[in-house]
Protein backbone atom coordinates (compact mmCIF):
# COMPACT_ATOMS: atom_id res chain seq x y z
CA UNK A 1 0.00 0.00 0.00
CA UNK A 2 1.17 3.51 -0.65
CA UNK A 3 1.00 6.16 2.02
CA UNK A 4 -2.03 7.64 0.25
CA UNK A 5 -4.12 4.46 0.45
CA UNK A 6 -3.40 3.60 4.09
CA UNK A 7 -6.51 3.94 6.21
CA UNK A 8 -6.61 7.20 8.17
CA UNK A 9 -9.42 6.75 10.73
CA UNK A 10 -9.96 10.46 11.35
CA UNK A 11 -10.13 11.26 7.64
CA UNK A 12 -12.72 8.47 7.33
CA UNK A 13 -14.94 10.13 9.93
CA UNK A 14 -14.80 13.36 7.92
CA UNK A 15 -16.24 11.31 5.05
CA UNK A 16 -19.11 10.36 7.35
CA UNK A 17 -17.85 6.87 8.19
CA UNK A 18 -18.13 5.87 11.84
CA UNK A 19 -15.05 4.13 13.27
CA UNK A 20 -15.41 1.27 15.78
CA UNK A 21 -12.90 3.06 18.02
CA UNK A 22 -13.27 6.81 17.58
CA UNK A 23 -10.14 8.61 16.42
CA UNK A 24 -8.80 10.98 19.07
CA UNK A 25 -6.67 14.11 19.25
CA UNK A 26 -6.63 17.18 21.50
CA UNK A 27 -6.95 20.81 20.56
CA UNK A 28 -3.67 22.59 21.44
CA UNK A 29 -2.00 19.18 21.86
CA UNK A 30 1.44 20.64 21.04
CA UNK A 31 1.99 22.91 23.98
CA UNK A 32 3.14 23.74 27.45
CA UNK A 33 1.78 20.65 29.26
CA UNK A 34 4.49 18.63 27.42
CA UNK A 35 8.04 18.79 28.88
CA UNK A 36 9.51 18.09 25.44
CA UNK A 37 7.60 21.14 24.07
CA UNK A 38 8.92 23.28 26.94
CA UNK A 39 12.46 22.16 26.09
CA UNK A 40 12.12 23.28 22.45
CA UNK A 41 10.25 26.44 23.48
CA UNK A 42 13.19 27.51 25.70
CA UNK A 43 15.48 27.54 22.65
CA UNK A 44 13.47 30.20 20.77
CA UNK A 45 12.45 33.75 21.65
CA UNK A 46 8.71 33.64 21.07
CA UNK A 47 5.83 31.52 19.82
CA UNK A 48 6.02 33.35 16.48
CA UNK A 49 9.71 32.45 16.14
CA UNK A 50 8.73 28.85 16.74
CA UNK A 51 5.97 29.09 14.09
CA UNK A 52 8.48 30.43 11.54
CA UNK A 53 11.28 27.90 12.21
CA UNK A 54 10.19 24.87 10.17
CA UNK A 55 12.50 22.29 11.75
CA UNK A 56 11.36 23.16 15.26
CA UNK A 57 7.71 23.68 14.35
CA UNK A 58 7.73 20.24 12.68
CA UNK A 59 9.35 18.74 15.77
CA UNK A 60 6.71 20.10 18.17
CA UNK A 61 3.92 19.08 15.77
CA UNK A 62 5.20 15.50 15.94
CA UNK A 63 5.91 15.36 19.70
CA UNK A 64 2.35 14.52 20.82
CA UNK A 65 2.08 11.89 18.07
CA UNK A 66 5.22 10.15 19.28
CA UNK A 67 4.24 10.30 22.93
CA UNK A 68 0.53 9.43 22.71
CA UNK A 69 -0.12 8.01 19.23
CA UNK A 70 -2.97 10.46 18.55
CA UNK A 71 -4.95 9.98 15.32
CA UNK A 72 -4.28 13.55 14.16
CA UNK A 73 -1.31 15.88 14.15
CA UNK A 74 -2.13 19.59 14.10
CA UNK A 75 0.30 21.90 12.37
CA UNK A 76 2.21 24.04 14.86
CA UNK A 77 1.34 27.61 13.96
CA UNK A 78 -1.04 30.21 15.38
CA UNK A 79 -4.20 31.96 14.25
CA UNK A 80 -2.41 35.32 14.70
CA UNK A 81 0.12 34.70 11.91
CA UNK A 82 -2.58 36.18 9.63
CA UNK A 83 -2.51 39.68 11.18
CA UNK A 84 1.28 39.38 11.19
CA UNK A 85 1.25 38.59 7.43
CA UNK A 86 -1.06 41.60 6.94
CA UNK A 87 1.70 43.79 8.35
CA UNK A 88 0.25 44.29 11.84
CA UNK A 89 2.57 43.99 14.81
CA UNK A 90 1.90 40.77 16.80
CA UNK A 91 3.76 39.85 19.97
CA UNK A 92 3.47 37.09 22.51
CA UNK A 93 4.79 38.31 25.82
CA UNK A 94 5.42 35.65 28.45
CA UNK A 95 2.36 35.02 30.63
CA UNK A 96 0.34 37.87 29.09
CA UNK A 97 -1.07 36.38 25.92
CA UNK A 98 -0.87 38.10 22.55
CA UNK A 99 -0.33 41.85 22.09
CA UNK A 100 -1.22 43.46 18.75
CA UNK A 101 -1.39 47.12 17.71
CA UNK A 102 -5.14 47.80 18.09
CA UNK A 103 -7.03 48.29 14.83
CA UNK A 104 -9.98 50.32 16.06
CA UNK A 105 -10.22 53.13 13.54
CA UNK A 106 -11.74 52.98 10.02
CA UNK A 107 -8.63 54.68 8.63
CA UNK A 108 -6.46 51.85 9.92
CA UNK A 109 -8.78 49.30 8.33
CA UNK A 110 -8.63 51.19 5.01
CA UNK A 111 -4.84 51.01 5.10
CA UNK A 112 -4.75 47.20 5.35
CA UNK A 113 -3.29 45.46 2.31
CA UNK A 114 -5.83 43.51 0.24
CA UNK A 115 -3.77 40.35 0.52
CA UNK A 116 -1.46 38.59 2.91
CA UNK A 117 2.25 38.50 2.22
CA UNK A 118 2.68 34.82 1.35
CA UNK A 119 6.47 35.16 1.57
CA UNK A 120 6.06 35.77 5.32
CA UNK A 121 4.07 32.55 5.66
CA UNK A 122 6.31 30.40 3.43
CA UNK A 123 8.13 28.81 6.43
CA UNK A 124 4.77 27.46 7.65
CA UNK A 125 4.16 25.63 4.37
CA UNK A 126 7.70 24.34 4.69
CA UNK A 127 6.77 22.94 8.12
CA UNK A 128 3.83 21.13 6.50
CA UNK A 129 6.19 19.46 4.04
CA UNK A 130 8.60 18.39 6.80
CA UNK A 131 5.83 16.94 8.99
CA UNK A 132 4.36 15.12 6.02
CA UNK A 133 7.65 13.28 5.46
CA UNK A 134 7.77 12.03 9.06
CA UNK A 135 4.11 11.39 9.89
CA UNK A 136 2.87 7.79 10.27
CA UNK A 137 0.57 6.95 7.33
CA UNK A 138 -2.52 6.36 9.49
CA UNK A 139 -2.31 9.78 11.18
CA UNK A 140 -4.45 12.57 9.71
CA UNK A 141 -2.59 15.85 9.31
CA UNK A 142 -4.66 18.93 10.18
CA UNK A 143 -4.01 22.50 9.19
CA UNK A 144 -6.03 25.39 10.61
CA UNK A 145 -6.85 29.05 10.75
CA UNK A 146 -8.91 31.23 13.06
CA UNK A 147 -12.45 32.17 12.11
CA UNK A 148 -12.45 35.67 10.55
CA UNK A 149 -14.51 36.95 13.50
CA UNK A 150 -12.10 35.53 16.10
CA UNK A 151 -9.01 36.90 14.35
CA UNK A 152 -10.78 40.27 14.03
CA UNK A 153 -11.45 40.33 17.81
CA UNK A 154 -7.72 40.16 18.53
CA UNK A 155 -6.90 42.69 15.81
CA UNK A 156 -9.41 45.26 17.06
CA UNK A 157 -8.71 44.90 20.81
CA UNK A 158 -5.01 44.18 20.43
CA UNK A 159 -5.32 41.47 23.07
CA UNK A 160 -7.58 38.83 24.60
CA UNK A 161 -10.43 40.33 26.60
CA UNK A 162 -13.09 38.46 28.63
CA UNK A 163 -15.92 39.08 26.14
CA UNK A 164 -14.21 40.73 23.17
CA UNK A 165 -16.21 43.93 23.80
CA UNK A 166 -13.91 46.16 21.68
CA UNK A 167 -14.61 44.18 18.47
CA UNK A 168 -18.33 43.92 19.22
CA UNK A 169 -18.49 47.67 19.79
CA UNK A 170 -16.49 48.42 16.62
CA UNK A 171 -18.78 46.12 14.60
CA UNK A 172 -21.88 48.02 15.85
CA UNK A 173 -20.47 51.52 15.52
CA UNK A 174 -18.38 51.15 12.34
CA UNK A 175 -20.11 48.36 10.41
CA UNK A 176 -18.61 49.32 7.04
CA UNK A 177 -15.05 49.36 8.33
CA UNK A 178 -15.60 46.18 10.29
CA UNK A 179 -17.12 44.52 7.25
CA UNK A 180 -14.04 45.44 5.21
CA UNK A 181 -11.80 43.96 7.92
CA UNK A 182 -13.80 40.71 7.80
CA UNK A 183 -13.57 40.66 3.98
CA UNK A 184 -9.79 40.98 4.14
CA UNK A 185 -9.64 38.18 6.71
CA UNK A 186 -11.90 35.87 4.68
CA UNK A 187 -9.61 36.19 1.66
CA UNK A 188 -6.40 35.97 3.70
CA UNK A 189 -7.63 32.92 5.62
CA UNK A 190 -8.76 31.19 2.43
CA UNK A 191 -5.34 31.74 0.83
CA UNK A 192 -3.66 30.48 3.98
CA UNK A 193 -5.76 27.27 4.11
CA UNK A 194 -5.39 26.66 0.36
CA UNK A 195 -1.61 26.83 0.70
CA UNK A 196 -1.64 24.48 3.70
CA UNK A 197 -3.72 21.98 1.71
CA UNK A 198 -1.42 22.32 -1.31
CA UNK A 199 1.59 21.66 0.93
CA UNK A 200 0.04 18.44 2.22
CA UNK A 201 -2.38 18.72 5.16
CA UNK A 202 -5.29 16.24 4.90
CA UNK A 203 -7.97 18.52 6.36
CA UNK A 204 -8.29 21.89 8.08
CA UNK A 205 -10.09 23.27 11.12
CA UNK A 206 -11.54 26.76 11.48
CA UNK A 207 -11.22 27.83 15.14
CA UNK A 208 -13.94 30.41 15.84
CA UNK A 209 -13.00 30.61 19.52
CA UNK A 210 -15.03 33.78 20.18
CA UNK A 211 -18.21 32.87 18.24
CA UNK A 212 -20.09 32.65 21.56
CA UNK A 213 -19.94 36.35 22.47
CA UNK A 214 -21.97 37.49 19.45
CA UNK A 215 -25.63 38.54 19.66
CA UNK A 216 -27.80 36.28 17.48
CA UNK A 217 -28.05 38.60 14.43
CA UNK A 218 -24.38 39.46 14.72
CA UNK A 219 -23.59 35.73 14.80
CA UNK A 220 -25.28 35.38 11.42
CA UNK A 221 -23.40 38.37 10.05
CA UNK A 222 -19.89 37.89 11.47
CA UNK A 223 -19.60 34.15 12.07
CA UNK A 224 -21.93 32.28 9.68
CA UNK A 225 -21.69 34.45 6.54
CA UNK A 226 -17.88 34.93 6.56
CA UNK A 227 -17.31 31.24 7.30
CA UNK A 228 -19.60 30.30 4.39
CA UNK A 229 -17.48 32.47 2.09
CA UNK A 230 -14.24 31.11 3.52
CA UNK A 231 -15.36 27.51 2.96
CA UNK A 232 -16.56 28.32 -0.58
CA UNK A 233 -13.25 30.01 -1.50
CA UNK A 234 -11.23 27.08 -0.20
CA UNK A 235 -13.38 24.55 -2.09
CA UNK A 236 -13.16 26.58 -5.31
CA UNK A 237 -9.39 26.11 -5.22
CA UNK A 238 -9.36 22.66 -3.61
CA UNK A 239 -12.56 20.79 -4.55
CA UNK A 240 -13.52 18.31 -1.87
CA UNK A 241 -11.31 19.96 0.78
CA UNK A 242 -12.23 18.54 4.20
CA UNK A 243 -13.06 21.19 6.78
CA UNK A 244 -13.96 21.04 10.49
CA UNK A 245 -15.85 24.05 11.88
CA UNK A 246 -15.53 24.95 15.57
CA UNK A 247 -17.81 27.83 16.58
CA UNK A 248 -17.00 27.74 20.29
CA UNK A 249 -19.81 28.75 22.62
CA UNK A 250 -22.37 29.13 19.81
CA UNK A 251 -25.11 27.81 22.12
CA UNK A 252 -28.55 28.17 20.57
CA UNK A 253 -26.93 29.51 17.37
CA UNK A 254 -25.14 26.20 16.79
CA UNK A 255 -27.95 24.63 14.80
CA UNK A 256 -28.04 27.55 12.36
CA UNK A 257 -24.28 27.21 11.88
CA UNK A 258 -24.67 23.49 11.13
CA UNK A 259 -27.51 24.11 8.68
CA UNK A 260 -25.89 26.99 6.86
CA UNK A 261 -22.14 26.37 6.86
CA UNK A 262 -21.03 23.50 4.63
CA UNK A 263 -18.24 22.17 6.83
CA UNK A 264 -17.64 18.41 6.95
CA UNK A 265 -17.68 18.09 10.75
CA UNK A 266 -18.70 20.19 13.72
CA UNK A 267 -16.46 20.77 16.73
CA UNK A 268 -18.56 20.86 19.92
CA UNK A 269 -17.46 22.87 22.93
CA UNK A 270 -17.89 21.32 26.39
CA UNK A 271 -21.18 23.09 27.14
CA UNK A 272 -23.11 21.31 24.37
CA UNK A 273 -25.59 18.89 25.88
CA UNK A 274 -24.93 15.33 24.69
CA UNK A 275 -28.47 14.23 23.71
CA UNK A 276 -28.84 17.44 21.70
CA UNK A 277 -25.42 16.80 20.12
CA UNK A 278 -26.47 13.33 19.01
CA UNK A 279 -30.05 14.07 17.92
CA UNK A 280 -29.66 17.49 16.35
CA UNK A 281 -26.03 17.82 15.30
CA UNK A 282 -24.63 14.34 14.66
CA UNK A 283 -27.74 13.39 12.69
CA UNK A 284 -26.70 16.11 10.23
CA UNK A 285 -22.89 16.00 10.36
CA UNK A 286 -19.97 14.11 11.97
CA UNK A 287 -19.07 15.65 15.32
CA UNK A 288 -15.88 16.25 17.31
CA UNK A 289 -15.49 16.96 21.01
CA UNK A 290 -16.44 17.70 23.70
CA UNK A 291 -14.64 16.81 26.94
CA UNK A 292 -14.34 19.72 29.38
CA UNK A 293 -10.60 20.61 29.56
CA UNK A 294 -11.08 20.90 33.33
CA UNK A 295 -12.33 17.28 33.56
CA UNK A 296 -9.06 16.26 31.91
CA UNK A 297 -7.18 18.53 34.31
CA UNK A 298 -9.00 16.93 37.28
CA UNK A 299 -8.45 13.29 36.23
CA UNK A 300 -9.71 10.42 38.40
CA UNK A 301 -13.35 9.29 38.46
CA UNK A 302 -14.67 12.66 37.20
CA UNK A 303 -12.63 12.21 34.03
CA UNK A 304 -13.81 8.61 33.54
CA UNK A 305 -17.43 9.62 34.05
CA UNK A 306 -17.19 12.46 31.55
CA UNK A 307 -15.53 10.25 28.94
CA UNK A 308 -18.11 7.49 29.39
CA UNK A 309 -21.00 9.91 28.96
CA UNK A 310 -19.51 11.29 25.74
CA UNK A 311 -18.77 7.83 24.34
CA UNK A 312 -22.26 6.55 25.17
CA UNK A 313 -23.89 9.51 23.46
CA UNK A 314 -21.70 9.97 20.39
CA UNK A 315 -19.55 6.91 19.60
CA UNK A 316 -22.49 5.21 17.85
CA UNK A 317 -22.15 7.61 14.91
CA UNK A 318 -19.36 9.39 13.03
CA UNK A 319 -17.34 10.87 15.88
CA UNK A 320 -13.88 12.23 16.72
CA UNK A 321 -12.99 12.27 20.40
CA UNK A 322 -11.48 15.60 21.50
CA UNK A 323 -11.69 18.27 24.14
CA UNK A 324 -14.32 21.01 24.03
CA UNK A 325 -11.48 23.58 23.89
CA UNK A 326 -7.67 23.55 24.17
CA UNK A 327 -5.77 21.47 26.72
CA UNK A 328 -4.76 23.47 29.80
CA UNK A 329 -1.01 23.93 30.37
CA UNK A 330 -1.14 22.40 33.88
CA UNK A 331 -2.79 19.14 32.74
CA UNK A 332 -0.85 16.08 33.98
CA UNK A 333 0.45 13.75 31.27
CA UNK A 334 -0.98 10.81 33.25
CA UNK A 335 -4.50 12.17 32.75
CA UNK A 336 -4.02 12.21 28.97
CA UNK A 337 -2.87 8.58 29.19
CA UNK A 338 -5.89 7.70 31.34
CA UNK A 339 -8.15 9.33 28.75
CA UNK A 340 -6.61 7.48 25.80
CA UNK A 341 -6.92 4.15 27.56
CA UNK A 342 -10.56 4.78 28.37
CA UNK A 343 -11.47 5.95 24.85
CA UNK A 344 -9.59 3.16 23.10
CA UNK A 345 -10.59 0.47 25.59
CA UNK A 346 -6.96 -0.68 26.11
O1 LIG B 1 -1.16 21.84 19.21
C1 LIG B 1 -1.57 22.92 18.80
O2 LIG B 1 -2.79 23.12 18.65
C2 LIG B 1 -0.56 23.96 18.51
C3 LIG B 1 -0.90 24.93 17.45
C4 LIG B 1 -1.74 26.11 17.90
C5 LIG B 1 -1.25 27.25 18.63
N1 LIG B 1 -2.28 28.16 18.69
C6 LIG B 1 0.12 27.44 19.15
C7 LIG B 1 0.27 28.28 20.38
C8 LIG B 1 -3.10 26.34 17.62
C9 LIG B 1 -4.10 25.42 16.92
C10 LIG B 1 -3.41 27.63 18.12
C11 LIG B 1 -4.75 28.25 17.93
C12 LIG B 1 -5.05 29.52 18.58
N2 LIG B 1 -4.21 30.53 18.90
C13 LIG B 1 -6.37 29.90 18.94
C14 LIG B 1 -7.63 29.12 18.66
C15 LIG B 1 -7.81 27.99 19.61
C16 LIG B 1 -8.01 28.39 21.03
O3 LIG B 1 -7.25 27.91 21.87
O4 LIG B 1 -8.96 29.13 21.31
C17 LIG B 1 -6.28 31.16 19.54
C18 LIG B 1 -7.43 31.98 20.10
C19 LIG B 1 -4.90 31.57 19.48
C20 LIG B 1 -4.31 32.86 19.94
C21 LIG B 1 -3.30 32.66 20.99
N3 LIG B 1 -2.05 32.06 20.81
C22 LIG B 1 -3.40 33.03 22.36
C23 LIG B 1 -4.63 33.68 22.97
C24 LIG B 1 -2.21 32.66 22.97
C25 LIG B 1 -1.78 32.93 24.40
C26 LIG B 1 -2.56 32.14 25.39
C27 LIG B 1 -2.22 30.68 25.36
O5 LIG B 1 -3.09 29.88 25.07
O6 LIG B 1 -1.07 30.38 25.67
C28 LIG B 1 -1.38 32.02 22.01
C29 LIG B 1 -0.02 31.46 22.22
C30 LIG B 1 0.22 30.06 21.75
N4 LIG B 1 -0.09 29.59 20.51
C31 LIG B 1 0.81 29.00 22.49
C32 LIG B 1 0.84 27.88 21.64
C33 LIG B 1 1.38 26.51 21.95
C34 LIG B 1 1.29 29.05 23.95
C35 LIG B 1 2.40 30.00 24.20
C36 LIG B 1 3.81 29.43 24.44
O7 LIG B 1 4.14 28.29 24.08
O8 LIG B 1 4.60 30.19 25.00
XYZ file of C-alpha atoms and ligand atoms in Angstrom:
394
model
C 0.000 0.000 0.000
C 1.174 3.513 -0.654
C 1.004 6.162 2.016
C -2.034 7.635 0.253
C -4.118 4.461 0.453
C -3.403 3.601 4.092
C -6.508 3.941 6.206
C -6.611 7.200 8.166
C -9.423 6.755 10.725
C -9.961 10.458 11.353
C -10.131 11.262 7.641
C -12.717 8.467 7.335
C -14.940 10.127 9.933
C -14.797 13.358 7.916
C -16.237 11.313 5.046
C -19.113 10.361 7.346
C -17.854 6.869 8.191
C -18.129 5.872 11.840
C -15.051 4.130 13.270
C -15.414 1.275 15.782
C -12.898 3.058 18.024
C -13.270 6.814 17.584
C -10.142 8.612 16.418
C -8.801 10.975 19.070
C -6.674 14.108 19.246
C -6.626 17.179 21.498
C -6.951 20.811 20.562
C -3.671 22.594 21.441
C -1.998 19.184 21.865
C 1.439 20.637 21.038
C 1.993 22.911 23.984
C 3.143 23.737 27.454
C 1.782 20.645 29.257
C 4.491 18.635 27.416
C 8.035 18.787 28.884
C 9.512 18.094 25.436
C 7.604 21.144 24.071
C 8.921 23.282 26.942
C 12.464 22.163 26.093
C 12.121 23.279 22.452
C 10.248 26.438 23.481
C 13.186 27.511 25.703
C 15.484 27.545 22.651
C 13.470 30.203 20.770
C 12.450 33.753 21.653
C 8.713 33.642 21.066
C 5.832 31.516 19.820
C 6.019 33.350 16.480
C 9.708 32.453 16.138
C 8.728 28.848 16.740
C 5.967 29.092 14.091
C 8.483 30.428 11.544
C 11.283 27.896 12.215
C 10.185 24.865 10.169
C 12.498 22.285 11.748
C 11.357 23.164 15.265
C 7.713 23.683 14.348
C 7.726 20.240 12.678
C 9.353 18.744 15.767
C 6.712 20.102 18.173
C 3.925 19.081 15.768
C 5.202 15.502 15.942
C 5.905 15.359 19.700
C 2.348 14.525 20.822
C 2.083 11.887 18.068
C 5.222 10.151 19.282
C 4.241 10.301 22.935
C 0.535 9.433 22.706
C -0.119 8.011 19.227
C -2.966 10.463 18.550
C -4.948 9.984 15.322
C -4.276 13.546 14.165
C -1.305 15.882 14.152
C -2.131 19.587 14.095
C 0.296 21.903 12.368
C 2.207 24.035 14.856
C 1.340 27.612 13.963
C -1.038 30.212 15.381
C -4.204 31.961 14.248
C -2.412 35.315 14.703
C 0.122 34.701 11.908
C -2.579 36.177 9.634
C -2.515 39.685 11.178
C 1.283 39.378 11.190
C 1.246 38.588 7.434
C -1.063 41.600 6.940
C 1.697 43.785 8.350
C 0.254 44.287 11.837
C 2.570 43.992 14.812
C 1.902 40.767 16.803
C 3.760 39.848 19.972
C 3.465 37.094 22.507
C 4.787 38.313 25.820
C 5.416 35.652 28.453
C 2.364 35.017 30.630
C 0.339 37.873 29.090
C -1.068 36.381 25.923
C -0.873 38.102 22.554
C -0.335 41.849 22.090
C -1.219 43.459 18.754
C -1.393 47.117 17.712
C -5.139 47.798 18.093
C -7.027 48.287 14.828
C -9.978 50.318 16.065
C -10.217 53.128 13.537
C -11.740 52.980 10.022
C -8.629 54.685 8.626
C -6.455 51.848 9.915
C -8.781 49.296 8.333
C -8.629 51.187 5.014
C -4.841 51.010 5.101
C -4.754 47.196 5.348
C -3.285 45.457 2.308
C -5.827 43.515 0.237
C -3.772 40.348 0.519
C -1.457 38.589 2.908
C 2.251 38.505 2.215
C 2.681 34.824 1.350
C 6.468 35.161 1.573
C 6.063 35.772 5.321
C 4.068 32.554 5.663
C 6.314 30.404 3.435
C 8.133 28.812 6.431
C 4.769 27.462 7.653
C 4.164 25.635 4.365
C 7.698 24.339 4.690
C 6.775 22.935 8.116
C 3.831 21.128 6.499
C 6.193 19.456 4.038
C 8.597 18.394 6.797
C 5.832 16.942 8.990
C 4.364 15.117 6.019
C 7.654 13.280 5.461
C 7.769 12.028 9.059
C 4.111 11.391 9.886
C 2.866 7.791 10.268
C 0.566 6.950 7.333
C -2.520 6.357 9.489
C -2.314 9.781 11.177
C -4.450 12.570 9.706
C -2.586 15.854 9.313
C -4.659 18.932 10.184
C -4.014 22.504 9.187
C -6.029 25.386 10.613
C -6.855 29.049 10.751
C -8.910 31.228 13.056
C -12.451 32.172 12.112
C -12.445 35.668 10.547
C -14.509 36.946 13.495
C -12.103 35.532 16.101
C -9.011 36.896 14.349
C -10.776 40.270 14.035
C -11.450 40.326 17.811
C -7.718 40.163 18.527
C -6.897 42.690 15.809
C -9.412 45.259 17.058
C -8.711 44.905 20.807
C -5.007 44.182 20.426
C -5.316 41.469 23.070
C -7.577 38.828 24.602
C -10.430 40.333 26.604
C -13.087 38.463 28.629
C -15.921 39.083 26.144
C -14.208 40.734 23.166
C -16.211 43.930 23.796
C -13.912 46.161 21.675
C -14.605 44.177 18.473
C -18.334 43.915 19.223
C -18.486 47.668 19.788
C -16.494 48.422 16.620
C -18.784 46.118 14.601
C -21.883 48.021 15.848
C -20.471 51.515 15.523
C -18.378 51.152 12.342
C -20.108 48.355 10.410
C -18.612 49.316 7.038
C -15.048 49.357 8.325
C -15.602 46.176 10.290
C -17.119 44.515 7.245
C -14.042 45.440 5.205
C -11.796 43.965 7.919
C -13.802 40.714 7.801
C -13.573 40.659 3.980
C -9.795 40.982 4.138
C -9.644 38.180 6.712
C -11.900 35.874 4.681
C -9.606 36.190 1.660
C -6.395 35.966 3.701
C -7.626 32.925 5.623
C -8.765 31.191 2.432
C -5.337 31.744 0.827
C -3.660 30.476 3.984
C -5.761 27.273 4.105
C -5.392 26.659 0.363
C -1.607 26.832 0.701
C -1.636 24.483 3.698
C -3.725 21.977 1.708
C -1.423 22.321 -1.308
C 1.590 21.660 0.931
C 0.041 18.442 2.224
C -2.379 18.717 5.155
C -5.291 16.236 4.904
C -7.973 18.522 6.357
C -8.288 21.887 8.078
C -10.094 23.266 11.120
C -11.537 26.765 11.481
C -11.217 27.834 15.141
C -13.943 30.409 15.844
C -13.003 30.613 19.516
C -15.030 33.777 20.183
C -18.207 32.874 18.243
C -20.087 32.650 21.560
C -19.937 36.347 22.470
C -21.966 37.485 19.454
C -25.627 38.543 19.655
C -27.802 36.277 17.483
C -28.050 38.598 14.434
C -24.383 39.465 14.719
C -23.588 35.732 14.795
C -25.278 35.383 11.423
C -23.396 38.365 10.046
C -19.893 37.891 11.471
C -19.603 34.149 12.072
C -21.935 32.277 9.684
C -21.692 34.449 6.543
C -17.883 34.925 6.560
C -17.313 31.235 7.303
C -19.604 30.298 4.393
C -17.480 32.474 2.094
C -14.237 31.112 3.522
C -15.361 27.515 2.963
C -16.560 28.315 -0.581
C -13.247 30.006 -1.495
C -11.230 27.077 -0.199
C -13.377 24.547 -2.087
C -13.162 26.579 -5.311
C -9.392 26.114 -5.221
C -9.361 22.662 -3.611
C -12.558 20.792 -4.554
C -13.517 18.311 -1.869
C -11.306 19.956 0.781
C -12.229 18.536 4.202
C -13.058 21.194 6.779
C -13.958 21.045 10.494
C -15.853 24.055 11.885
C -15.525 24.953 15.567
C -17.813 27.829 16.577
C -16.996 27.738 20.289
C -19.811 28.746 22.619
C -22.369 29.134 19.810
C -25.106 27.811 22.121
C -28.551 28.169 20.569
C -26.933 29.512 17.366
C -25.141 26.202 16.785
C -27.952 24.627 14.799
C -28.038 27.551 12.363
C -24.281 27.210 11.876
C -24.671 23.493 11.127
C -27.513 24.109 8.684
C -25.891 26.994 6.862
C -22.140 26.366 6.864
C -21.030 23.496 4.626
C -18.237 22.170 6.828
C -17.637 18.405 6.952
C -17.676 18.090 10.745
C -18.699 20.190 13.721
C -16.457 20.772 16.733
C -18.564 20.858 19.918
C -17.464 22.873 22.931
C -17.890 21.324 26.387
C -21.177 23.087 27.141
C -23.106 21.313 24.367
C -25.594 18.890 25.881
C -24.935 15.329 24.689
C -28.469 14.226 23.706
C -28.842 17.443 21.703
C -25.416 16.804 20.122
C -26.470 13.330 19.010
C -30.052 14.074 17.921
C -29.657 17.491 16.354
C -26.034 17.820 15.303
C -24.635 14.335 14.663
C -27.744 13.394 12.691
C -26.699 16.115 10.233
C -22.892 15.997 10.356
C -19.968 14.106 11.974
C -19.069 15.650 15.319
C -15.879 16.246 17.314
C -15.486 16.960 21.013
C -16.437 17.700 23.696
C -14.640 16.814 26.937
C -14.341 19.721 29.377
C -10.602 20.613 29.565
C -11.079 20.899 33.332
C -12.326 17.284 33.563
C -9.056 16.264 31.908
C -7.179 18.530 34.307
C -9.004 16.927 37.275
C -8.451 13.293 36.227
C -9.711 10.420 38.402
C -13.351 9.294 38.465
C -14.673 12.657 37.201
C -12.632 12.210 34.030
C -13.810 8.614 33.542
C -17.430 9.617 34.052
C -17.191 12.459 31.548
C -15.534 10.254 28.936
C -18.108 7.488 29.386
C -21.002 9.909 28.963
C -19.512 11.286 25.735
C -18.767 7.829 24.342
C -22.261 6.551 25.171
C -23.890 9.508 23.465
C -21.704 9.973 20.387
C -19.554 6.908 19.601
C -22.493 5.211 17.846
C -22.146 7.609 14.910
C -19.359 9.392 13.029
C -17.341 10.868 15.879
C -13.876 12.227 16.717
C -12.994 12.272 20.404
C -11.479 15.605 21.500
C -11.690 18.273 24.138
C -14.324 21.007 24.030
C -11.477 23.581 23.887
C -7.673 23.547 24.166
C -5.770 21.471 26.721
C -4.757 23.474 29.799
C -1.010 23.928 30.369
C -1.138 22.402 33.879
C -2.790 19.145 32.737
C -0.853 16.080 33.985
C 0.447 13.749 31.269
C -0.978 10.809 33.250
C -4.495 12.166 32.748
C -4.021 12.215 28.970
C -2.870 8.579 29.192
C -5.890 7.695 31.343
C -8.149 9.329 28.753
C -6.615 7.483 25.801
C -6.923 4.147 27.564
C -10.561 4.782 28.366
C -11.468 5.950 24.852
C -9.587 3.160 23.103
C -10.585 0.467 25.590
C -6.962 -0.680 26.108
O -1.165 21.836 19.209
C -1.575 22.921 18.800
O -2.793 23.115 18.646
C -0.561 23.960 18.508
C -0.895 24.931 17.448
C -1.744 26.112 17.904
C -1.253 27.249 18.635
N -2.281 28.157 18.685
C 0.118 27.444 19.153
C 0.270 28.280 20.380
C -3.096 26.336 17.617
C -4.096 25.420 16.920
C -3.413 27.634 18.116
C -4.746 28.247 17.927
C -5.049 29.517 18.583
N -4.208 30.530 18.896
C -6.367 29.900 18.940
C -7.632 29.116 18.665
C -7.810 27.993 19.609
C -8.013 28.385 21.031
O -7.253 27.914 21.867
O -8.964 29.129 21.306
C -6.277 31.165 19.538
C -7.429 31.980 20.099
C -4.904 31.567 19.480
C -4.309 32.856 19.936
C -3.297 32.655 20.993
N -2.054 32.063 20.807
C -3.403 33.025 22.358
C -4.632 33.684 22.972
C -2.205 32.657 22.973
C -1.779 32.933 24.402
C -2.562 32.138 25.387
C -2.218 30.685 25.357
O -3.092 29.876 25.071
O -1.065 30.385 25.667
C -1.376 32.023 22.010
C -0.024 31.464 22.218
C 0.221 30.058 21.750
N -0.092 29.591 20.506
C 0.814 29.004 22.494
C 0.844 27.879 21.635
C 1.384 26.509 21.949
C 1.293 29.048 23.949
C 2.401 30.003 24.202
C 3.806 29.427 24.440
O 4.137 28.292 24.083
O 4.598 30.185 25.003
